[in-house]
Amino acid sequence: MLVQAALVAIVAFLASVDEQLFGASMMGRPLFTGMLVGAIMGDVATGVTVGAALEAMFMGSIMVGSAVPPEVYASSTLSIAIAINAGTGAGSAVALALPLSVFLQMWRNFCYAVPGSWAGAQIQAAIEARNLKKANLLHLAVVPLSLGLPSALLVFASLYFGADGINSALNAIPQVVLDGFNVAAGVLSCVGLALLIKIMSNNKILPYLFLGFIAVVYLQMDVIGVAVAGLCFALIAVSNMKFDEEEDF
């Protein structure tokens, strides 16, 4: 059991740092980690089946702009392992993955807000001092390790000591700490929206951003409706554009 727990924790670590180290290769998605966890625990079929169920649930869980989705990587890895170990199938995995993903996303928000902000300042200073080795080391170490190591330890402790032990540890976290995570999540959303506005700070493009904001906040449109409306606006804008033949050539 010790070896299995350690190997599954390694899978959770690699899945958690996928976006930071491997360029969003998608190897951290449940459909992929389910196969690995199943192979480690001797039941590939169940691992793939449960991974597919979680993938269907988290299919649209992608960070876009200021939207912060639940954590998919370590939460899915742990849920798949527990489902295989308990023999309860995809139902229990889905029930466990959602609350665990919300908690781990709060931790990721904290890592982006605190270690990530510190690392960004240090990287900027290193670049100004022309110390690229230090900048690369900070870029490849601070945020990935702060995300990956706690996730791996959580998965290992949950599998090795059982779910009761990890639930007791989570319940022991002071409410003020959880409130701090919530505040950090809100701040990150504001920062993400500000960065988006900065990128789109063009008089011809910026109105579309505010139209999307009005559609979501005041018209209560869902994401699909806003996306379709955005596509229509884009098609209208392109069809009304006038090109010079020489410029086209």
PDB file of C-alpha atoms in Angstrom, residues 10 18 24 26-28 33 43 53 72 87 91 94 98 109 150 158 205 210 228 232:
ATOM      1  CA  ILE A  10       3.727  11.082  -8.081  1.00  0.00           C
ATOM      2  CA  ASP A  18       1.428  20.058 -16.065  1.00  0.00           C
ATOM      3  CA  ALA A  24      -0.634  22.229 -20.866  1.00  0.00           C
ATOM      4  CA  MET A  26      -3.358  17.633 -21.028  1.00  0.00           C
ATOM      5  CA  MET A  27      -1.666  14.690 -19.309  1.00  0.00           C
ATOM      6  CA  GLY A  28      -3.161  15.931 -16.055  1.00  0.00           C
ATOM      7  CA  THR A  33      -4.482   9.976 -15.073  1.00  0.00           C
ATOM      8  CA  ASP A  43      -7.400  -2.230 -12.407  1.00  0.00           C
ATOM      9  CA  ALA A  53     -16.761   9.936 -15.942  1.00  0.00           C
ATOM     10  CA  VAL A  72      -9.096  18.939 -11.817  1.00  0.00           C
ATOM     11  CA  GLY A  87     -14.662  -0.810  -5.451  1.00  0.00           C
ATOM     12  CA  GLY A  91     -20.450   7.474  -8.404  1.00  0.00           C
ATOM     13  CA  VAL A  94     -17.700  12.094  -8.657  1.00  0.00           C
ATOM     14  CA  LEU A  98     -16.125  18.031  -6.493  1.00  0.00           C
ATOM     15  CA  ASN A 109      -5.313  30.572  -5.751  1.00  0.00           C
ATOM     16  CA  PRO A 150       1.066  19.838  -1.248  1.00  0.00           C
ATOM     17  CA  SER A 158      -5.367  10.202   1.977  1.00  0.00           C
ATOM     18  CA  ILE A 205     -12.008  46.093 -29.333  1.00  0.00           C
ATOM     19  CA  PHE A 210     -18.050  45.398 -21.922  1.00  0.00           C
ATOM     20  CA  VAL A 228     -22.463  32.506 -29.881  1.00  0.00           C
ATOM     21  CA  CYS A 232     -21.966  36.675 -34.565  1.00  0.00           C
TER      22      CYS A 232
END
